[in-house]
Short mmCIF file of C-alpha atoms and ligand atoms in Angstrom, two decimals:
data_model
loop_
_atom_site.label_atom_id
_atom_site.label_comp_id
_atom_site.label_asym_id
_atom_site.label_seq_id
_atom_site.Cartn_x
_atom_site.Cartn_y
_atom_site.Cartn_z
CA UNK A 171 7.92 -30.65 -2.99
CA UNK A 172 11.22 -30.80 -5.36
CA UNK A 173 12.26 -26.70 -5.39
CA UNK A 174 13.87 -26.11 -8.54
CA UNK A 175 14.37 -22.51 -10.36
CA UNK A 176 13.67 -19.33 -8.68
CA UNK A 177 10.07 -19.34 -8.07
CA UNK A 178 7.94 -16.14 -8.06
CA UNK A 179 6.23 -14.04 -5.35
CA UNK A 180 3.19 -11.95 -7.36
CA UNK A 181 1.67 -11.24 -3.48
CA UNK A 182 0.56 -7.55 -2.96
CA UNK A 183 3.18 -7.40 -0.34
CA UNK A 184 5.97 -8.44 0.24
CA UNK A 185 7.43 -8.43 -3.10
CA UNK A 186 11.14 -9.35 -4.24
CA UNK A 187 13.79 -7.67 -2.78
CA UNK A 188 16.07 -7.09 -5.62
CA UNK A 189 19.92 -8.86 -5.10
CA UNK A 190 21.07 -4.97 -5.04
CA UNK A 191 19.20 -4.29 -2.19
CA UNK A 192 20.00 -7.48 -0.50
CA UNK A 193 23.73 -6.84 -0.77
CA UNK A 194 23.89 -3.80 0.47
CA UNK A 195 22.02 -4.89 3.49
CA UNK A 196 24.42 -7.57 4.41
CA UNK A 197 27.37 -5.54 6.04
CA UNK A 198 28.71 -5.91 10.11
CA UNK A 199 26.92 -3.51 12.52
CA UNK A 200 28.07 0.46 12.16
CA UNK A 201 28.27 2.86 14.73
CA UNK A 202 25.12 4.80 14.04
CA UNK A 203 25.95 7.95 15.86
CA UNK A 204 28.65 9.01 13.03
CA UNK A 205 27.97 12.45 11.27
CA UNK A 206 28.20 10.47 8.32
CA UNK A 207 25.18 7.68 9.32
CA UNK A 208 22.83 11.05 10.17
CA UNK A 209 23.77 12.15 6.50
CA UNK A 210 22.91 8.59 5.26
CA UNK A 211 19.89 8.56 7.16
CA UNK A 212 18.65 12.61 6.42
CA UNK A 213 19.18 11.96 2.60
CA UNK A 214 16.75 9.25 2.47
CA UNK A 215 13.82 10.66 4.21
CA UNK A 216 14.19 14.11 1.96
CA UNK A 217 13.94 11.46 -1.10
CA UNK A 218 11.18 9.71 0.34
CA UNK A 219 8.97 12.84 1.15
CA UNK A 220 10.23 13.49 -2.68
CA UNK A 221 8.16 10.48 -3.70
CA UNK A 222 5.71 11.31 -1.62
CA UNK A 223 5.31 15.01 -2.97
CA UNK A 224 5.27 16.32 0.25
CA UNK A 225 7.42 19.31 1.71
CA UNK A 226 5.72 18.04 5.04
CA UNK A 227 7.55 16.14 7.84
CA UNK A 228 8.12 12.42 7.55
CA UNK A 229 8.62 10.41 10.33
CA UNK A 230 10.16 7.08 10.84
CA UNK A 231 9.50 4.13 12.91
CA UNK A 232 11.18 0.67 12.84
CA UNK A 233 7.68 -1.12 12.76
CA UNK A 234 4.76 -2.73 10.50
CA UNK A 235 2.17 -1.19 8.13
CA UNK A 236 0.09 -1.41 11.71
CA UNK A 237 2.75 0.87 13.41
CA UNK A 238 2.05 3.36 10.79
CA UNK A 239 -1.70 3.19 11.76
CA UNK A 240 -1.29 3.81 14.83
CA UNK A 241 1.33 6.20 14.70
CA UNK A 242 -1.10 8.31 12.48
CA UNK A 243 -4.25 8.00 15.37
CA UNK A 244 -2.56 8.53 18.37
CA UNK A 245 -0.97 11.64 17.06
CA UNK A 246 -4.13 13.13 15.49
CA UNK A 247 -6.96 12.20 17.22
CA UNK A 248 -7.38 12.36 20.68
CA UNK A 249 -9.85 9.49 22.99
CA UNK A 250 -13.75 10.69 22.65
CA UNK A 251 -13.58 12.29 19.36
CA UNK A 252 -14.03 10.58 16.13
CA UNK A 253 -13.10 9.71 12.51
CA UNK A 254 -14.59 8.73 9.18
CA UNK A 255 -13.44 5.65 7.75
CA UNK A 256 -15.10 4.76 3.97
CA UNK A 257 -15.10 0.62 4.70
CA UNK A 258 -13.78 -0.22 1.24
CA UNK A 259 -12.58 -3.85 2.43
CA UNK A 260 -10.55 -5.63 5.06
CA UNK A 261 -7.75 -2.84 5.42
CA UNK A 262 -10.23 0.24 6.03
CA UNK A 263 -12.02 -2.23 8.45
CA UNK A 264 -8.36 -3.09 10.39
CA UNK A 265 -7.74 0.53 10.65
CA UNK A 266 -11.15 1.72 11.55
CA UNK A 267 -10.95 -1.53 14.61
CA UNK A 268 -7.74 -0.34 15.73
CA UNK A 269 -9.22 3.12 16.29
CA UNK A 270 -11.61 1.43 18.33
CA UNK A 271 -9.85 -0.11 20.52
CA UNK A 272 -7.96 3.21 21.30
CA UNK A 273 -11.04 4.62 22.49
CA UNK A 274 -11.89 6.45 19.20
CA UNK A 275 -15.39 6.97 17.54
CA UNK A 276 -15.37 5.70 14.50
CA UNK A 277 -17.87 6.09 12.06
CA UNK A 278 -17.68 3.86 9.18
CA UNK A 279 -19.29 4.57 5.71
CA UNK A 280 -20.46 1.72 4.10
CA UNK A 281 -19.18 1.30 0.42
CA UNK A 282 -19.88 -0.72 -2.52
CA UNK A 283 -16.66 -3.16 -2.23
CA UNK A 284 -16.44 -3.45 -6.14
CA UNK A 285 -16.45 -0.12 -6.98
CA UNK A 286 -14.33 3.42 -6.02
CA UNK A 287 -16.00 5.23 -3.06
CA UNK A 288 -18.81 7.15 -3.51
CA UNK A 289 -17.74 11.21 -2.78
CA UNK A 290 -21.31 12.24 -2.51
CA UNK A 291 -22.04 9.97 0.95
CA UNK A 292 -19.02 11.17 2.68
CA UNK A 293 -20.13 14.88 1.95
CA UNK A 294 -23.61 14.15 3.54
CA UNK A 295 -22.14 12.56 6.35
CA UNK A 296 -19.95 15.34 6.78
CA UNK A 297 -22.15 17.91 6.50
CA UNK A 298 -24.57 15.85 9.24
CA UNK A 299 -21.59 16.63 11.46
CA UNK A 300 -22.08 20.41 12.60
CA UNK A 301 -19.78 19.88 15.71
CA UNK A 302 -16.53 19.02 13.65
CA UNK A 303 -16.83 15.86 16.16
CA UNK A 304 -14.99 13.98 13.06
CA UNK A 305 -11.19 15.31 13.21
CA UNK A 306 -10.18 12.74 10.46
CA UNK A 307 -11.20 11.13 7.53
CA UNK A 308 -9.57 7.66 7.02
CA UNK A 309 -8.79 6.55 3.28
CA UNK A 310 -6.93 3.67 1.78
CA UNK A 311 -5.81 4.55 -1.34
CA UNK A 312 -5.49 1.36 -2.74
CA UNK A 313 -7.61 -1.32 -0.85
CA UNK A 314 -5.38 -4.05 -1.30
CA UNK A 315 -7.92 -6.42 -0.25
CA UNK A 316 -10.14 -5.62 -3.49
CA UNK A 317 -7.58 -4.06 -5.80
CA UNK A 318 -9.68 -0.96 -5.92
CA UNK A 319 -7.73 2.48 -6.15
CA UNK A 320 -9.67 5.02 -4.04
CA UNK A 321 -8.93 8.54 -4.92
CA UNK A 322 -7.74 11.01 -2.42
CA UNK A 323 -9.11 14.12 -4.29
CA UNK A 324 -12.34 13.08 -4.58
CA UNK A 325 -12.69 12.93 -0.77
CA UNK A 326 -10.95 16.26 -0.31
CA UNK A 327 -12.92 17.71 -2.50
CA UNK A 328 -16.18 16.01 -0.45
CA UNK A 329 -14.13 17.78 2.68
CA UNK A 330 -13.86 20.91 0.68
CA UNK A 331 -17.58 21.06 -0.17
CA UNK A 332 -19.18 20.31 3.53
CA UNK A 333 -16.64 22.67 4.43
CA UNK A 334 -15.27 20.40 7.18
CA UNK A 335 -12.26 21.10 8.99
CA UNK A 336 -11.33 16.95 9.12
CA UNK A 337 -7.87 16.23 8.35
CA UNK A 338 -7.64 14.13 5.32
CA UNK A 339 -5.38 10.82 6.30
CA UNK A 340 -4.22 8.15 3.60
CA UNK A 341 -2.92 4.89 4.00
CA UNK A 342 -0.53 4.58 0.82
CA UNK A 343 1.23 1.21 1.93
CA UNK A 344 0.00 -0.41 -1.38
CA UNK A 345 0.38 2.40 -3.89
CA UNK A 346 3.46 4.23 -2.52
CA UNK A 347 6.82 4.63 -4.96
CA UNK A 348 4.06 2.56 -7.61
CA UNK A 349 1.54 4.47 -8.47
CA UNK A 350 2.06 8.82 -9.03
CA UNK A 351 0.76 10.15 -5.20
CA UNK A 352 1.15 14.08 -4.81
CA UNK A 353 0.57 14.67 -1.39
CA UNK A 354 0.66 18.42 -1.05
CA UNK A 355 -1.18 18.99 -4.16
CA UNK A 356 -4.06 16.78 -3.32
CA UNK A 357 -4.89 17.95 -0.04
CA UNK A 358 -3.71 15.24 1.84
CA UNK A 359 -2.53 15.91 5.51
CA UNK A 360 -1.03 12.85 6.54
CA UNK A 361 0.49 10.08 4.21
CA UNK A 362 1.34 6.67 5.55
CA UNK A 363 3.66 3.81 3.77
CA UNK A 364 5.88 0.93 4.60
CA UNK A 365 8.97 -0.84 3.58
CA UNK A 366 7.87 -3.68 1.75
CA UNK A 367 5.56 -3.12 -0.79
CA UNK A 368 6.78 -0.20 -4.08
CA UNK A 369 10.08 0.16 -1.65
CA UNK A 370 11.17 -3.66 -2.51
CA UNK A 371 12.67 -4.10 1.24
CA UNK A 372 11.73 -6.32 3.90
CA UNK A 373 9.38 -5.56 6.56
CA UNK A 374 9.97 -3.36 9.51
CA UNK A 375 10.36 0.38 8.12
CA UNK A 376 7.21 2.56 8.58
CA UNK A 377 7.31 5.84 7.15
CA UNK A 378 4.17 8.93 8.33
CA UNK A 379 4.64 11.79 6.38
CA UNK A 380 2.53 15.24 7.79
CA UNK A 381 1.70 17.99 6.34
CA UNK A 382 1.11 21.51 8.30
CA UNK A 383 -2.19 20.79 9.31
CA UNK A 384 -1.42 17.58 10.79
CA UNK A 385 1.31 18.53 12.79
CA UNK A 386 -0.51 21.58 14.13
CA UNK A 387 -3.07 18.86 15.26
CA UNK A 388 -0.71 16.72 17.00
CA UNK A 389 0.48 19.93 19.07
CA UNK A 390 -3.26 20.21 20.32
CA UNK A 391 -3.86 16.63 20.61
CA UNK A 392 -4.61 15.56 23.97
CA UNK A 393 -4.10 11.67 24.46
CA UNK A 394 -1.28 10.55 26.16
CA UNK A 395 1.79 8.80 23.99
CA UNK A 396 5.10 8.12 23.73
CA UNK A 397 6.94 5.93 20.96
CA UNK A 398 4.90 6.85 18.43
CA UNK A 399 4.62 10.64 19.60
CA UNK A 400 5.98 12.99 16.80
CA UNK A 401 7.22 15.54 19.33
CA UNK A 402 9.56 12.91 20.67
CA UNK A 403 11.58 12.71 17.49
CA UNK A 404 12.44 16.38 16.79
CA UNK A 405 15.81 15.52 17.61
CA UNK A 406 18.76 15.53 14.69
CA UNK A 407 20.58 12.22 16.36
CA UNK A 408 19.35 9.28 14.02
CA UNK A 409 18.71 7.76 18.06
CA UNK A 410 16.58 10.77 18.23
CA UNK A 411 14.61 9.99 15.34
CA UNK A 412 13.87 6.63 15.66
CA UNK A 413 13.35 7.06 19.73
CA UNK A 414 15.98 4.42 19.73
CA UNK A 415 18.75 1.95 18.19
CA UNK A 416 17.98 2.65 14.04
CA UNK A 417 17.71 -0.28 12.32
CA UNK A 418 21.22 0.24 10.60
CA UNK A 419 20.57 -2.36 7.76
CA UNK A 420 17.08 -1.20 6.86
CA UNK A 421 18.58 2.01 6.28
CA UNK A 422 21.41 0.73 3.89
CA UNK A 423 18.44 -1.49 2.09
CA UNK A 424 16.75 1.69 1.68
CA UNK A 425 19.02 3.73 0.39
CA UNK A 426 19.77 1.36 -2.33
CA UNK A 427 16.44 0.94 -3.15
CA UNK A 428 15.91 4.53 -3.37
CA UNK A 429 18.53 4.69 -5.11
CA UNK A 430 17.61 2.43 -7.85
CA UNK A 431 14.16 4.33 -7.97
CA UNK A 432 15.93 6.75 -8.83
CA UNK A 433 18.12 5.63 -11.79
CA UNK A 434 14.77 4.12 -13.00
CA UNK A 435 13.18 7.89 -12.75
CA UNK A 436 9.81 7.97 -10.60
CA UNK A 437 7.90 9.01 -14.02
CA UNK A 438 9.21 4.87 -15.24
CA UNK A 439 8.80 3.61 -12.03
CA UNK A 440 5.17 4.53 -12.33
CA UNK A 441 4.89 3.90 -16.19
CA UNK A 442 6.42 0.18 -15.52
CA UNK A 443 3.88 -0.30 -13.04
CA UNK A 444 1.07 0.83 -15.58
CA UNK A 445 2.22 -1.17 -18.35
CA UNK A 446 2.98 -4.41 -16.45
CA UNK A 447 -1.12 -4.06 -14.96
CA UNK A 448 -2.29 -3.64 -18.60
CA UNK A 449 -0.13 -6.94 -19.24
CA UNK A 450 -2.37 -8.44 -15.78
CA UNK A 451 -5.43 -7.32 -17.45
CA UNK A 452 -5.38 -8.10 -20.79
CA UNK A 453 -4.43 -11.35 -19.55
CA UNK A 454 -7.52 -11.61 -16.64
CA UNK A 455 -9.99 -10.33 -19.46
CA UNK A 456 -9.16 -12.91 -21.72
CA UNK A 457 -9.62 -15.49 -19.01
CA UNK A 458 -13.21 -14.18 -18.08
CA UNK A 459 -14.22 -14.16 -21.31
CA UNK A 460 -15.19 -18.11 -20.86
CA UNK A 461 -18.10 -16.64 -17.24
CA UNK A 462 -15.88 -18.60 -15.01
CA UNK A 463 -13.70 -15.76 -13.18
CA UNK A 464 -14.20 -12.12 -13.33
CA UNK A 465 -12.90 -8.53 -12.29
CA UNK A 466 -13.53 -8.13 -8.66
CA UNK A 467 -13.22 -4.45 -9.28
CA UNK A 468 -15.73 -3.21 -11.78
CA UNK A 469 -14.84 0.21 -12.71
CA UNK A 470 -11.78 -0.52 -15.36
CA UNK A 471 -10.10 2.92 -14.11
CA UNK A 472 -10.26 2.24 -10.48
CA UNK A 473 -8.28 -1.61 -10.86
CA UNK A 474 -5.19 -0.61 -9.27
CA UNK A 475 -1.52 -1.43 -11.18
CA UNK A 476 -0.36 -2.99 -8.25
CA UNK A 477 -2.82 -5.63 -7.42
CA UNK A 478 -5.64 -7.45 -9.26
CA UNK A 479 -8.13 -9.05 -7.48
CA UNK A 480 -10.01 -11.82 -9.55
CA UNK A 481 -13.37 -13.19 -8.35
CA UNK A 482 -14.80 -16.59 -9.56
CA UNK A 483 -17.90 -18.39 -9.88
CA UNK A 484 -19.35 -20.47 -7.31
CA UNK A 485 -18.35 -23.70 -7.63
CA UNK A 486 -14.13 -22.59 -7.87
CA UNK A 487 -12.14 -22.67 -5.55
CA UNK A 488 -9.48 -19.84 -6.05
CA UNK A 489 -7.51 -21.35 -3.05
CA UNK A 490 -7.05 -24.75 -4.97
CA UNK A 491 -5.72 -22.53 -7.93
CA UNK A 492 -3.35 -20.75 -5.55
CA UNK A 493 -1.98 -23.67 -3.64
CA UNK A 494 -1.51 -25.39 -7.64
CA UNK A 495 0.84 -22.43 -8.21
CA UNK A 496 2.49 -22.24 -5.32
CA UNK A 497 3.08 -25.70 -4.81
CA UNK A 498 3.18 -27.19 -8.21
CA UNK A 499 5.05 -24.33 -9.91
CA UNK A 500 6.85 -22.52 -6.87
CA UNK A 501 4.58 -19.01 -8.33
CA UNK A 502 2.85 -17.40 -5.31
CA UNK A 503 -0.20 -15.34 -5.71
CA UNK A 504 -2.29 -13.82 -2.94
CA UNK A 505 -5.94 -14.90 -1.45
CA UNK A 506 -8.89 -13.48 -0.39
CA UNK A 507 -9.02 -12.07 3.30
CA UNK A 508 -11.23 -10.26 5.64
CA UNK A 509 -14.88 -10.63 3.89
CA UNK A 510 -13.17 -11.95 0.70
CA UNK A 511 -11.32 -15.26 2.18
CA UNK A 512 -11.52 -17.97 -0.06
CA UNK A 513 -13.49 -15.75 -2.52
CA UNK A 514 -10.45 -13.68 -4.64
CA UNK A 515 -7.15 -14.43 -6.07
CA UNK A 516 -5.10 -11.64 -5.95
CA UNK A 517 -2.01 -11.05 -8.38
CA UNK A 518 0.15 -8.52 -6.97
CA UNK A 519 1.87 -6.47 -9.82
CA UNK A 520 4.17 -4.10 -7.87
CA UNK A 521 8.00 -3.43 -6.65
CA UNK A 522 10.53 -5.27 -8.29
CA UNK A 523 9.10 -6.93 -11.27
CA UNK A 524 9.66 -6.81 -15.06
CA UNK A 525 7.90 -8.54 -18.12
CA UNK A 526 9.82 -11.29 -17.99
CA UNK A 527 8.08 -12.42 -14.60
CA UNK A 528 4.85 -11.12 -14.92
CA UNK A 529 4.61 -13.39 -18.09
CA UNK A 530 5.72 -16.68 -16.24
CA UNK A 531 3.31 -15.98 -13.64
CA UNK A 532 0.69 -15.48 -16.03
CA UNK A 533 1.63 -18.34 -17.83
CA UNK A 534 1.51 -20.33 -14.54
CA UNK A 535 -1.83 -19.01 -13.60
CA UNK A 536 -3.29 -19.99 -16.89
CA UNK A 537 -1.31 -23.70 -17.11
CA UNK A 538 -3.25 -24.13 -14.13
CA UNK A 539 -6.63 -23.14 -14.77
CA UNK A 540 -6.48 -25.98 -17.78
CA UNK A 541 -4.80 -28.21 -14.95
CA UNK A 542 -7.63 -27.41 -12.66
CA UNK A 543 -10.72 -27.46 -15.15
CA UNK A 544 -11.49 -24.12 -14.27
CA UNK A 545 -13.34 -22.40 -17.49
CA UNK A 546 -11.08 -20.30 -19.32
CA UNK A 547 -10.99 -18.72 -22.61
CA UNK A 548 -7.00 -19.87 -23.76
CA UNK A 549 -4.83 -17.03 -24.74
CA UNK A 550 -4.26 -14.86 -21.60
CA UNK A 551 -0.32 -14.82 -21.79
CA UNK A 552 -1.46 -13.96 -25.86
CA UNK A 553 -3.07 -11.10 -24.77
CA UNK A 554 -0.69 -9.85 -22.26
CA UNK A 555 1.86 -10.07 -24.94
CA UNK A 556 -0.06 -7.83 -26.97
CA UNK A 557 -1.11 -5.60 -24.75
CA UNK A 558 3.08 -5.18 -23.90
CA UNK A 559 4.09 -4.88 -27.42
CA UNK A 560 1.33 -2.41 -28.42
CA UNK A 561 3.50 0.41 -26.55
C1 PLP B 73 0.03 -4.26 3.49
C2 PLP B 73 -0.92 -3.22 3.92
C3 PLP B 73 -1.07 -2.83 5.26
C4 PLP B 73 -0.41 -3.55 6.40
O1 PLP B 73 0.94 -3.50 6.41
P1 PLP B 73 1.74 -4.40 7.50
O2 PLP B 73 3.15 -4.03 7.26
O3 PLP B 73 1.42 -5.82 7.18
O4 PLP B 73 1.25 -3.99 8.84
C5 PLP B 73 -1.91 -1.79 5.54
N1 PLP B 73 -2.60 -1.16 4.57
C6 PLP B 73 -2.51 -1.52 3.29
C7 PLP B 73 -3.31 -0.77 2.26
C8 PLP B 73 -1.66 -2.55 2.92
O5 PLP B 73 -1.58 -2.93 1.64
#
């Protein structure tokens, strides 16, 4: 394969890392124990609890999405009790395994996988659980295996109703510095997101913010832990808070990308991220219009701005589509996984993207539908363009 331009990456993680970012991550080691690398290292976590609307803790580890995860259970829920996990696709299903295997009960609430969770089958199963057994509830807040946007406030309010003491956790990984997320105002006690999704860095930052509640119920909690433990990284030492050597060039990435955040403002951050969706949707719509690919999500509201997920009909094969782009016009779109492998094309819309590329990867995506026979009604970029110029 000849590589020639820039190419595109519209996966729902990672995204671009934007040249800013990537400068300021290529310097020489520092000596991290300097006043001045504390400072550095302080300033960003008060702006990232800022974006997460939190006046909670946030805690840092040099690790995956996964790392997050786990950080989260091992601190809040001890072996032999339980949690509540709403299986809205393969991420709720990774997270609800992994609190398996750690000797968890988990109790999984089936879902429809098109559609925003259902509040009213949480509260029953809360309510069915008179001995508080459940100490958390489990919520992705956008499932970026379906592009469905779960909302946090419905399920606190569920919690609210049964009157259940369950600490409401969310996994913001795909939503976080992209879509508006109020932490403290929406009941949430834990918050969980990761460096390279809405934060346009590479992998290997992992970010758990807690709120009062939750760190009350790490003080109680009973299972043994160590790297992940909260209490182990009171300390003010930037060794102290990462229980070991920070990740000195993460931390420069990050500031820069917070830093660009916020010269955009958070308010455009999240308005971009709106308006470059509607440009995904008009565009997807358009497409559909011909019965050959469709809206995985059905609920318009729910469809996430940072990732689409488009299903087709049988006889298309979205991974011939997505190999087309990838290979034949270096543009990069995500697949199906977990239940949905080979079944979804997923356009991730989120991090550091503007109209320009959203437009060349919709014109990509349509050049090879027509290139690939796959049933289209012509005029998705047409759309997107007028769904960008009407605001
Ligand atoms: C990407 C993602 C993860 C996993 O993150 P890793 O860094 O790959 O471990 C978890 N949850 C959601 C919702 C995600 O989008």
């Amino acid at each position: 394969m000849i590589r020639r331009g820039r190419g595109l990456l519209q996966l729902p993680g990672p995204t671009n890392i934007p040249e800013r970012v990537l400068r300021a991550m290529h310097r020489p080691a520092v000596d991290f124990g300097t006043a001045e690398f504390a400072r550095l290292l302080d300033g960003c976590l008060a702006d990232l609890a800022t974006i997460a609307g939190t006046r909670g803790r946030v805690f840092v580890y040099a690790a995956l999405g996964h790392g997050a995860w786990e950080a989260a259970l091992v601190n809040l829920v001890g072996p032999n009790e339980a949690v509540l996990v709403p299986d809205t696709g393969r991420f709720a299903r990774g997270w609800a395994e992994m609190a398996g295997a750690l000797g968890i009960g988990v109790r999984e609430v089936p879902t429809d996988p098109r559609r925003p969770l259902d509040p009213a089958r949480l509260e029953e199963v809360l309510r069915a659980d008179r001995g508080h057994a459940i100490r958390a509830v489990l919520l992705c807040h956008v499932e970026t295996s379906t592009g469905v946007r779960h909302d946090p406030r419905a399920v606190r309010a569920a919690l609210d109703r049964a009157g259940h003491p369950a600490l409401l956790v969310v996994d913001a990984i795909a939503s976080f510095a992209a879509e508006s997320l109020a932490m403290d105002a929406w009941g949430i006690d834990c918050l969980l997101a990761a460096s390279q999704k809405g934060l346009m860095l590479p992998p290997g930052l992992a970010f758990v913010f807690a709120g009062p509640r939750a760190l009350e119920a790490a003080g109680r909690c009973p299972r043994p832990r160590k790297y992940w433990d909260w209490r182990g990284r009171d300390g003010v030492e930037s060794y102290e808070k990462f229980y070991g050597t920070p990740p000195t060039q993460m931390i420069f990435g990050l500031r820069e990308a917070l830093d660009m955040l916020r010269e955009e403002g958070m308010d455009a951050v999240f308005a971009r991220h709106a308006r470059l969706a509607r440009a995904v949707r008009a565009a997807v719509a358009r497409w559909a219009e011909a019965g050959a690919l469709f809206f995985h999500c059905l609920e318009p509201e729910a469809r996430a701005d940072t990732v689409t997920a488009v299903g087709f009909a049988d006889g298309v094969e979205p991974e011939r589509i997505r190999t087309r782009a990838r290979e034949g016009f270096g543009v990069a779109f995500g697949g199906g996984i977990g239940p949905f492998r080979g079944r979804l094309l997923r356009i991730g819309h989120m991090g550091d993207l503007d109209e320009a590329m959203v437009l060349g990867a919709l014109g990509v995506l349509e050049l090879v539908l027509r290139l690939e026979g796959v049933p289209h009604a012509p005029g998705g970029v047409e759309a997107a363009i007028a769904a960008l110029a009407a605001r």
